mmCIF file of C-alpha atoms in Angstrom:
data_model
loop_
_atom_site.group_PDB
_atom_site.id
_atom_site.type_symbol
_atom_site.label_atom_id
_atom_site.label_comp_id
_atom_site.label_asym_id
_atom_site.label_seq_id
_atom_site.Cartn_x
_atom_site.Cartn_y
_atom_site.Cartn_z
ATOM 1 C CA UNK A 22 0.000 0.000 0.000
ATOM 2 C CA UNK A 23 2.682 2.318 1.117
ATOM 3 C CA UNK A 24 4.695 1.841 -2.723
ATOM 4 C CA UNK A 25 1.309 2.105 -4.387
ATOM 5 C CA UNK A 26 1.147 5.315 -2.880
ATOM 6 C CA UNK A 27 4.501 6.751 -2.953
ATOM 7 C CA UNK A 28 4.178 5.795 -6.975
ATOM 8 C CA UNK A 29 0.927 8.147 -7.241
ATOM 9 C CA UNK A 30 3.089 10.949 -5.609
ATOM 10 C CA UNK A 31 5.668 10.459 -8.244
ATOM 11 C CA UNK A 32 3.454 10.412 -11.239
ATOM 12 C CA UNK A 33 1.291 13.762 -10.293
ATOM 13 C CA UNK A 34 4.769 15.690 -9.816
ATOM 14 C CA UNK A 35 5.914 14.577 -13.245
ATOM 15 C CA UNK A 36 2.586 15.112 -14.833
ATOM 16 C CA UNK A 37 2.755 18.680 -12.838
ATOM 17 C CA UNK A 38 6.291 19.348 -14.787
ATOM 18 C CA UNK A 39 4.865 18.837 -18.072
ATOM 19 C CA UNK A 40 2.035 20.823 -17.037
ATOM 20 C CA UNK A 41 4.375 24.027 -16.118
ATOM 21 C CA UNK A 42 6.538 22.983 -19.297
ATOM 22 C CA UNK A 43 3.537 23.290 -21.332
ATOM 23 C CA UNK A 44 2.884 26.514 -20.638
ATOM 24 C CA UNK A 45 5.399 27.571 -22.580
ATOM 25 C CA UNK A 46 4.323 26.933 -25.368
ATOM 26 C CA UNK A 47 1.892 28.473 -28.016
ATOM 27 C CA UNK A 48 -1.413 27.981 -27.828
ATOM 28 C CA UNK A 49 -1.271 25.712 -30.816
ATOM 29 C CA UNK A 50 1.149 22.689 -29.309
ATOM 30 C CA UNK A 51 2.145 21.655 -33.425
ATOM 31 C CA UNK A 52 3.782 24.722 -33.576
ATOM 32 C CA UNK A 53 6.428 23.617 -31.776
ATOM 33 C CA UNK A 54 7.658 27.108 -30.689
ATOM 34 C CA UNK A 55 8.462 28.901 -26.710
ATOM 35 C CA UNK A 56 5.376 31.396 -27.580
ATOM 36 C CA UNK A 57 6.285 33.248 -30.908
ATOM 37 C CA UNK A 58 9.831 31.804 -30.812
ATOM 38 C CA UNK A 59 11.754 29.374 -33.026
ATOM 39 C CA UNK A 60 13.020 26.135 -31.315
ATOM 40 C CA UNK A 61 16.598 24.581 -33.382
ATOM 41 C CA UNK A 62 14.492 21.772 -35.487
ATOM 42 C CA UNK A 63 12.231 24.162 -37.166
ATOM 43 C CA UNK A 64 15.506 26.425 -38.623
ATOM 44 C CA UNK A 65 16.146 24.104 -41.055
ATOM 45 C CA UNK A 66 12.266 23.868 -42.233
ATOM 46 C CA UNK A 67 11.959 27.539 -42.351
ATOM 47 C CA UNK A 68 15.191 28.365 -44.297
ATOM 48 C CA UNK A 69 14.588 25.097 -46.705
ATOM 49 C CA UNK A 70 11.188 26.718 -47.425
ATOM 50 C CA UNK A 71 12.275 30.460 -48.186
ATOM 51 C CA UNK A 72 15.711 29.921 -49.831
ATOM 52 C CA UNK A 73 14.793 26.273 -52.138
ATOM 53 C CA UNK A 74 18.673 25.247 -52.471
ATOM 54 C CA UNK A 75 19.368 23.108 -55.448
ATOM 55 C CA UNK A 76 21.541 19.963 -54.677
ATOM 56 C CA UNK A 77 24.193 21.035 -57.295
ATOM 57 C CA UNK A 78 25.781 24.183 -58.768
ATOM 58 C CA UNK A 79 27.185 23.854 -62.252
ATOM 59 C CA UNK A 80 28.722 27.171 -63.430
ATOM 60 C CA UNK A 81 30.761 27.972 -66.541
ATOM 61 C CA UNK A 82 32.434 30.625 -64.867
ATOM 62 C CA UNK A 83 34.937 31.384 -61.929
ATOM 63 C CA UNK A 84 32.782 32.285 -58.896
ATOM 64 C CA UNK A 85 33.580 35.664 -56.987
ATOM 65 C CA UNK A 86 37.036 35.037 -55.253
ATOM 66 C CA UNK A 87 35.646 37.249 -52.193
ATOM 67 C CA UNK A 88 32.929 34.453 -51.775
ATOM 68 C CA UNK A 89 35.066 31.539 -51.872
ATOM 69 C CA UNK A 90 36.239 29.810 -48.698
ATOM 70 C CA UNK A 91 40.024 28.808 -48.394
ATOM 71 C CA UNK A 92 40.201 27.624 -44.796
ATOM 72 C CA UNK A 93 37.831 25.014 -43.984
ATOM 73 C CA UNK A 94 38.136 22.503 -46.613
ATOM 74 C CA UNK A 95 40.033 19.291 -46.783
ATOM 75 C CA UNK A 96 40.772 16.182 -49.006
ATOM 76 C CA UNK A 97 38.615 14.203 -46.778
ATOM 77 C CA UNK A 98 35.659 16.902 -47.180
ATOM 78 C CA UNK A 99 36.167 16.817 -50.763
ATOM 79 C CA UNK A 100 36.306 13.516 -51.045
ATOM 80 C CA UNK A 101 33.179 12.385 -49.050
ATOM 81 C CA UNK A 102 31.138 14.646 -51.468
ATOM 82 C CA UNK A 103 32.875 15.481 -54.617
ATOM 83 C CA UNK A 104 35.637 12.580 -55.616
ATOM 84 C CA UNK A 105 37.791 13.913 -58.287
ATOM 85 C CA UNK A 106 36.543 10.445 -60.030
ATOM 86 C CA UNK A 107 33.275 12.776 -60.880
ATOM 87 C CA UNK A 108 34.680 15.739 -61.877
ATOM 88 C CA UNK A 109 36.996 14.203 -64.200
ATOM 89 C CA UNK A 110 33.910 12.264 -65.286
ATOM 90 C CA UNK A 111 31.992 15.172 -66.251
ATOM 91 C CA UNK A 112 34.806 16.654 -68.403
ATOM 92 C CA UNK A 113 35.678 13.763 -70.952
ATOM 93 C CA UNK A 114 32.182 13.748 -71.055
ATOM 94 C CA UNK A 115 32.032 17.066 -73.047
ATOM 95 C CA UNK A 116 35.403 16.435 -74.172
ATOM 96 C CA UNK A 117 36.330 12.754 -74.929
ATOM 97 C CA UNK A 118 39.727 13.237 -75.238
ATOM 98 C CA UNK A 119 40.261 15.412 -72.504
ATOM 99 C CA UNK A 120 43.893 15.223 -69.962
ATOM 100 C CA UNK A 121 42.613 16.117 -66.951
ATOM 101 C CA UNK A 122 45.014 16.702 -63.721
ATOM 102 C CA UNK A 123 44.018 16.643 -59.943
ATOM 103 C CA UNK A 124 45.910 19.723 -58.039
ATOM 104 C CA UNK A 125 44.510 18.569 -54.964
ATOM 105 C CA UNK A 126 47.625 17.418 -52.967
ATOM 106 C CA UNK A 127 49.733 20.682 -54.303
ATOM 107 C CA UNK A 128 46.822 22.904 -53.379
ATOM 108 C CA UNK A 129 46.273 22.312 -49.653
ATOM 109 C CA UNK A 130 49.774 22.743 -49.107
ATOM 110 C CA UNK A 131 49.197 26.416 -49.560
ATOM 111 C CA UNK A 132 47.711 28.591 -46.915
ATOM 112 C CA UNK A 133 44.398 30.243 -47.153
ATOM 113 C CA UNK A 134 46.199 33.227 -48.460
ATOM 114 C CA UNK A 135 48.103 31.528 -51.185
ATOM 115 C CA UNK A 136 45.001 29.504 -52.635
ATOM 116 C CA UNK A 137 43.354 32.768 -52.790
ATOM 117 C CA UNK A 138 46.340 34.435 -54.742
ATOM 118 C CA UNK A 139 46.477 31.155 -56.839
ATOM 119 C CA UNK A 140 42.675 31.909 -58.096
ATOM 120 C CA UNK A 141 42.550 35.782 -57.987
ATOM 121 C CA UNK A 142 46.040 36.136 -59.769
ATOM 122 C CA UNK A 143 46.081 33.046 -61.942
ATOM 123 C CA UNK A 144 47.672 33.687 -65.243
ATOM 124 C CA UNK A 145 45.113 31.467 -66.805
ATOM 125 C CA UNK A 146 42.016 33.375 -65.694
ATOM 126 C CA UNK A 147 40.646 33.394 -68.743
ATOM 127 C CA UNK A 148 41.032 30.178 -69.513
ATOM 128 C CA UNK A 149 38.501 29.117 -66.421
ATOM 129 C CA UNK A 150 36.022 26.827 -67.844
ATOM 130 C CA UNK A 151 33.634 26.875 -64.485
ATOM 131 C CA UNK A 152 33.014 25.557 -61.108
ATOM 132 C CA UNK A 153 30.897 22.362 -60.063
ATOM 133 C CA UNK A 154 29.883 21.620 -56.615
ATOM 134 C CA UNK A 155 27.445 20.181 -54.472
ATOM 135 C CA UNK A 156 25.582 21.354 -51.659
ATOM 136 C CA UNK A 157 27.263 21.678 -48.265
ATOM 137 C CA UNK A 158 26.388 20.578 -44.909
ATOM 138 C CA UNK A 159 23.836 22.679 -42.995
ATOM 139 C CA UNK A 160 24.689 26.305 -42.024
ATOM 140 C CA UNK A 161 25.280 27.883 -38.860
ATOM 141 C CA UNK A 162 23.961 31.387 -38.406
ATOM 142 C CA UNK A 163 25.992 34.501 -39.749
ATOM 143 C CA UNK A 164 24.688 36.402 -36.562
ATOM 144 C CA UNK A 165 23.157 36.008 -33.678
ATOM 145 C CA UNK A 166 22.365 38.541 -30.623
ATOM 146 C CA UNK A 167 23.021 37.775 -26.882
ATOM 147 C CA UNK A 168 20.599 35.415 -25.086
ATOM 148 C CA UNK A 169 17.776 37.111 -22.580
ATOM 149 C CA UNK A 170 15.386 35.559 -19.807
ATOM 150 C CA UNK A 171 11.949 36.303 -19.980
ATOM 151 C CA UNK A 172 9.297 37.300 -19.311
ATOM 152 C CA UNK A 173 10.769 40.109 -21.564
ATOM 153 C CA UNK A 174 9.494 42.244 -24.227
ATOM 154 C CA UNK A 175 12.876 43.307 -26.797
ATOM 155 C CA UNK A 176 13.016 45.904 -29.112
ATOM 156 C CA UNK A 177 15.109 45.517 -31.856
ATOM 157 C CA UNK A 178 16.473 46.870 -35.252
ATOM 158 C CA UNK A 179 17.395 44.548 -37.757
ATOM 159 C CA UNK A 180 19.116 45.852 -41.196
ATOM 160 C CA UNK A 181 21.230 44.901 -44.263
ATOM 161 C CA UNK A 182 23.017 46.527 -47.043
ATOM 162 C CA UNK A 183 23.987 44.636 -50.376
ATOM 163 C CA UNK A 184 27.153 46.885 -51.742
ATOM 164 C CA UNK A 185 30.466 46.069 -54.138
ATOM 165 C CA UNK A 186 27.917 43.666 -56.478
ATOM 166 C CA UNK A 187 29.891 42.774 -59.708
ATOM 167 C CA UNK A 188 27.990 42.068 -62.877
ATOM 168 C CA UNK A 189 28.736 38.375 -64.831
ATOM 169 C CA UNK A 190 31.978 38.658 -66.946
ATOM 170 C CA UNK A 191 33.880 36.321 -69.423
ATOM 171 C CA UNK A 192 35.176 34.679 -67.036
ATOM 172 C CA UNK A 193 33.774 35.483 -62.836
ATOM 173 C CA UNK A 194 29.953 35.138 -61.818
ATOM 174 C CA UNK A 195 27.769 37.718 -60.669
ATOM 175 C CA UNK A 196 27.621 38.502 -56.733
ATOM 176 C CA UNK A 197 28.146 41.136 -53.839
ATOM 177 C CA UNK A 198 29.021 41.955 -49.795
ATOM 178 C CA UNK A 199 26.028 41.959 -47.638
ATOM 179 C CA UNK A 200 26.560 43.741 -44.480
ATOM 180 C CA UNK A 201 24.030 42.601 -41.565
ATOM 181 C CA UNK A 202 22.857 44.464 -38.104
ATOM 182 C CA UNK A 203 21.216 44.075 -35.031
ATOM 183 C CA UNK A 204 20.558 46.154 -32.094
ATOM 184 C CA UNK A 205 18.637 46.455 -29.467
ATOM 185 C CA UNK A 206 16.568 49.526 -28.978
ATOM 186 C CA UNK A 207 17.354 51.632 -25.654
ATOM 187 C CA UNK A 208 20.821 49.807 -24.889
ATOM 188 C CA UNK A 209 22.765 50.951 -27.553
ATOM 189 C CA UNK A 210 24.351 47.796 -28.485
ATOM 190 C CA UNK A 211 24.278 46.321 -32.002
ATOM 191 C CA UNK A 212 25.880 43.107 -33.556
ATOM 192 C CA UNK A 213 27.608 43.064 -37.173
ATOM 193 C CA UNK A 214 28.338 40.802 -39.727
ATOM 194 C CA UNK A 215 29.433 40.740 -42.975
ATOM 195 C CA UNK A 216 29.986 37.861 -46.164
ATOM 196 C CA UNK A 217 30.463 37.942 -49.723
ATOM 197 C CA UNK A 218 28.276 35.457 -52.177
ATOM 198 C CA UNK A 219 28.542 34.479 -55.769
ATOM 199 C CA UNK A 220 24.628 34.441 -58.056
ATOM 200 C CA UNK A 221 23.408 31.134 -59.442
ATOM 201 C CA UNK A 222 23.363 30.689 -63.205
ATOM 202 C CA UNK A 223 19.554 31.578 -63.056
ATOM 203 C CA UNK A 224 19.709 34.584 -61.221
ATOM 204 C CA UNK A 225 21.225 37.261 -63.258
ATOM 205 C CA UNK A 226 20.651 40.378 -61.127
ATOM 206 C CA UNK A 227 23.171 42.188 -59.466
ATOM 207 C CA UNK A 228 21.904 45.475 -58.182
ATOM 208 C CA UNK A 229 22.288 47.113 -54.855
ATOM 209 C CA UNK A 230 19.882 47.210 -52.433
ATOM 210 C CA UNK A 231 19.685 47.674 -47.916
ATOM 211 C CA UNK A 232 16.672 47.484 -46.003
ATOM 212 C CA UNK A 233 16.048 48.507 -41.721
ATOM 213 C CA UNK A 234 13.061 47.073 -39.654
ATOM 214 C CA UNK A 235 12.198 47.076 -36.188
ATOM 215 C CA UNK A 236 10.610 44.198 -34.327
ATOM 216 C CA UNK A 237 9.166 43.155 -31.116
ATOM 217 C CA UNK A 238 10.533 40.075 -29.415
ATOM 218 C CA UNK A 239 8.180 38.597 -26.545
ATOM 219 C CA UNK A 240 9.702 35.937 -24.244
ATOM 220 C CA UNK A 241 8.019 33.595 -22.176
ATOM 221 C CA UNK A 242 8.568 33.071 -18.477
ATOM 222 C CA UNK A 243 11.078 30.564 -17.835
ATOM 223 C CA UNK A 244 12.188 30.696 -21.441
ATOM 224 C CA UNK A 245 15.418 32.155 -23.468
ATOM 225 C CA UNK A 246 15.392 34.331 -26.164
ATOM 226 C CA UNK A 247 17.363 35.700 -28.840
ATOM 227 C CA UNK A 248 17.794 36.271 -32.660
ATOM 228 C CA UNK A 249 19.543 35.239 -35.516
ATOM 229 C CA UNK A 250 20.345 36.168 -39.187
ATOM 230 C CA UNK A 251 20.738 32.974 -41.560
ATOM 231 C CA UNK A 252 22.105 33.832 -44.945
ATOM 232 C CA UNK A 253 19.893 32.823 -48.070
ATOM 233 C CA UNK A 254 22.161 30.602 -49.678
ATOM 234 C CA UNK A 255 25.556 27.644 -48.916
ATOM 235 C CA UNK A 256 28.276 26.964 -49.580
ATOM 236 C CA UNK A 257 29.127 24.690 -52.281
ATOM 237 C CA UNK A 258 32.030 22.022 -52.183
ATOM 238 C CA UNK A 259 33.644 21.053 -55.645
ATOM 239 C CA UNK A 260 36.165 22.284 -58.231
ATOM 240 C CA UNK A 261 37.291 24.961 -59.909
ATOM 241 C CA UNK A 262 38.415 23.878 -63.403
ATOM 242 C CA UNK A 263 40.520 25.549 -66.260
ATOM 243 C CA UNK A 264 42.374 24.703 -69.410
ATOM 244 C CA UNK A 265 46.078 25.482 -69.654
ATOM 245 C CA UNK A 266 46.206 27.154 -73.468
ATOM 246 C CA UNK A 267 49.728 25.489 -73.849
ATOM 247 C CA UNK A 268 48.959 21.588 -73.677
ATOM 248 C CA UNK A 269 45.222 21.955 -73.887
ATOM 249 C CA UNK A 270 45.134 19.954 -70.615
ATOM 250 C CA UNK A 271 42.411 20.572 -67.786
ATOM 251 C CA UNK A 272 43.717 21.083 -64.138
ATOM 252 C CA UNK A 273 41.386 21.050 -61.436
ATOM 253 C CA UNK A 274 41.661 22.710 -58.087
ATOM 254 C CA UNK A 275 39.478 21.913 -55.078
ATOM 255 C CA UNK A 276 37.181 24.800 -54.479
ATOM 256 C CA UNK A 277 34.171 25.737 -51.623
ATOM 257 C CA UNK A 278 32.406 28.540 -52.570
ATOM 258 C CA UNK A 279 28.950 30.796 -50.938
ATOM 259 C CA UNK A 280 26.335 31.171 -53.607
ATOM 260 C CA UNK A 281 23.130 33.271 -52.927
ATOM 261 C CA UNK A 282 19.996 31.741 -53.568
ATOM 262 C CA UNK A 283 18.456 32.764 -56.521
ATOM 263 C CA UNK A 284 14.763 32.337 -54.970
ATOM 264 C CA UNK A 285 15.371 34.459 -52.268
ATOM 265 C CA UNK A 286 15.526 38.357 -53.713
ATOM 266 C CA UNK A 287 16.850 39.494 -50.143
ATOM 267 C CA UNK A 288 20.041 38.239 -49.270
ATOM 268 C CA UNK A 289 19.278 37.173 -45.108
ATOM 269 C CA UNK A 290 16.464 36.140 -43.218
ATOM 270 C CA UNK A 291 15.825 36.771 -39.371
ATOM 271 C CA UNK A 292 14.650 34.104 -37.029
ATOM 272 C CA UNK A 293 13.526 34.714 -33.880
ATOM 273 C CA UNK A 294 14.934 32.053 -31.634
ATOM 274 C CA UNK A 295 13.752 30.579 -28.201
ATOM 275 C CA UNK A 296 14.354 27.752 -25.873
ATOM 276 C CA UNK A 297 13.070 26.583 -22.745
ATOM 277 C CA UNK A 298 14.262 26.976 -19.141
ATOM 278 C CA UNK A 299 14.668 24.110 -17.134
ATOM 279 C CA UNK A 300 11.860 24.406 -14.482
ATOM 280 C CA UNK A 301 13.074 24.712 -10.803
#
């Protein structure tokens, strides 16, 4: 009798925690969100729906160098996504009898700021015959504010400015330098960010454009809040290929690069993020 009743005890306090925990959330429990707040497994539903990323990026031209990343990638990166096997593949397809050399090994060697110099000051830049890649794994915010307890009610200013675009040439891809803030209304503190991005092959504008807002953020009792700004587009892992004009052979050179969606006119979206407290 005594167990059978120490048991009861045990299941109304748990059902009393989900109770509390419950009141967290929306009224509408599917939504899945701390009151008007984004929890992490809906970011990747809400970018997937606004940005539509293709799985591959095919371009007949050099990406923008600025939007390029030299630092992060490695022969086992490349190589669990984007064998040389394929890309050499895809060449003798167009060209039969095509020579085609892997650069890998010599590339990494360099640092960061000798790969770049290697693409930006290449002799052979206009001999480029494009860049092929597929879709990297998912991506981390390219800002995010401080967290705050609630109950709260934020004010905030959110902004970007699109500058330094470069229209398609022979040779490089469209793209541009966004330039992303957020601050907080009354405490005078503001976050920046900045990142460069090369256009898809569909999208063939490349005008300037900024835009400011200001929001409210509510937070729940006993939750956290904050906000983030998620760039509308990835990076892309692959190669950069060219043709030496002397032996007509290709050389390929391990390349990621940041391309900007081209179903997304603005260049970041702002999520409003939240997370529960545990309940003491």
């Amino acid at each position: 009798m005594r167990r059978r009743t120490m048991r009861r005890a045990v299941l109304v306090g748990a059902s009393g925690t989900l109770a509390a925990a419950s009141l967290l959330m929306s009224a509408n429990p599917a939504s899945a969100k701390i009151g008007d707040l984004y929890e992490d497994h809906e970011v990747s539903t809400i970018l997937a729906s606004s940005i539509h990323l293709p799985p591959a990026v095919n371009e007949d031209k050099l990406p923008m160098i600025e939007s390029m990343n030299f630092t992060k990638l490695t022969k086992e990166e490349l190589d669990a996504v984007y064998p040389f096997a394929r890309v050499e593949q895809e060449i003798k397809a167009k060209d039969p009898n095509a020579v085609v050399s892997d650069l890998t090994d010599l590339y990494l060697q360099f640092s960061p700021e000798q790969r770049r110099a290697l693409l930006a000051e290449n002799p052979n830049v206009n001999n480029f015959t494009g860049f092929s890649g597929v879709l990297s794994k998912e991506q981390s915010p390219a800002i995010s504010t401080d967290g705050y307890t609630g109950a709260a009610d934020r004010k905030f200013t959110t902004s970007h400015s699109v500058t330094n675009t470069n229209s398609e040439s022979d040779t490089h891809t469209a793209g541009g330098k966004v330039t992303a803030n957020v601050g907080f209304l009354g405490s005078g503190t503001s976050v920046e960010a900045s990142y460069s991005y090369s256009t898809m092959s569909t999208d063939s504008t490349a005008m300037e454009m900024s835009s400011s807002d200001e929001k409210s953020q509510k937070i729940p009792e006993k939750a956290l809040g904050w906000i983030e700004g998620y760039k509308n587009g990835a990076d892309y892992v692959g190669w950069v290929t060219y043709k030496e004009p002397s032996t007509s052979a290709y050389q390929v050179i391990p390349a990621k690069a940041f391309f900007k969606s081209d179903k997304a006119a603005y260049p970041i979206t702002w999520i409003q993020r939240g997370k529960a407290l545990p309940i003491f």
